[in-house]
Amino acid sequence: MLWEIEELNKISQTKPEEIKNALNRFLCDNPEIKRSVVINAYLDEKINLSKAAEELGLHRIELENQFESEGIPVRRLSNEDLIVEVKAARKWD
């Protein structure tokens, strides 16, 4: 199966939208896999908690509580992340 993923990665260089759309459909049809992908990206520090929550359709605090109850380490907001959060919250006002 690794070769298929490698080939999809190659195709994504020339047809990124097609691969992105196919991946999004797959993840929408498989929410447990999507959650695993998002959690792994979070643990690998590719995304922050806010982005993880957004991807999973949750509020950041709700996801933080889920992570804590599941024993998943929670990275607290950095000053930079906090500024982004405040700016995002102000957009909703």
Coordinates of C-alpha atoms in Angstrom, one line a residue, residues 13 16 18 23-24 28 30 32 34-37 43-45 48 50 55 58 62 74 82 85-86:
Q13 CA 2.3 17.7 -7.6
P16 CA -3.3 19.0 -6.3
E18 CA -8.0 16.4 -7.6
L23 CA -8.7 12.8 0.2
N24 CA -11.4 15.1 1.6
C28 CA -15.5 12.6 5.3
N30 CA -14.2 7.7 7.4
E32 CA -12.5 7.7 12.7
K34 CA -9.9 11.6 9.9
R35 CA -9.7 11.9 13.7
S36 CA -6.6 9.8 13.8
V37 CA -5.0 11.8 11.0
L43 CA 1.1 15.3 18.0
D44 CA 3.7 15.7 15.3
E45 CA 3.3 19.5 15.7
N48 CA -2.0 23.4 16.6
S50 CA -7.1 25.2 17.3
E55 CA -10.7 20.1 11.3
L58 CA -15.2 21.1 17.6
E62 CA -14.0 20.9 23.8
V74 CA -2.2 19.0 25.3
L82 CA -3.0 33.3 21.6
E85 CA -7.0 33.1 18.7
V86 CA -7.9 36.7 19.8

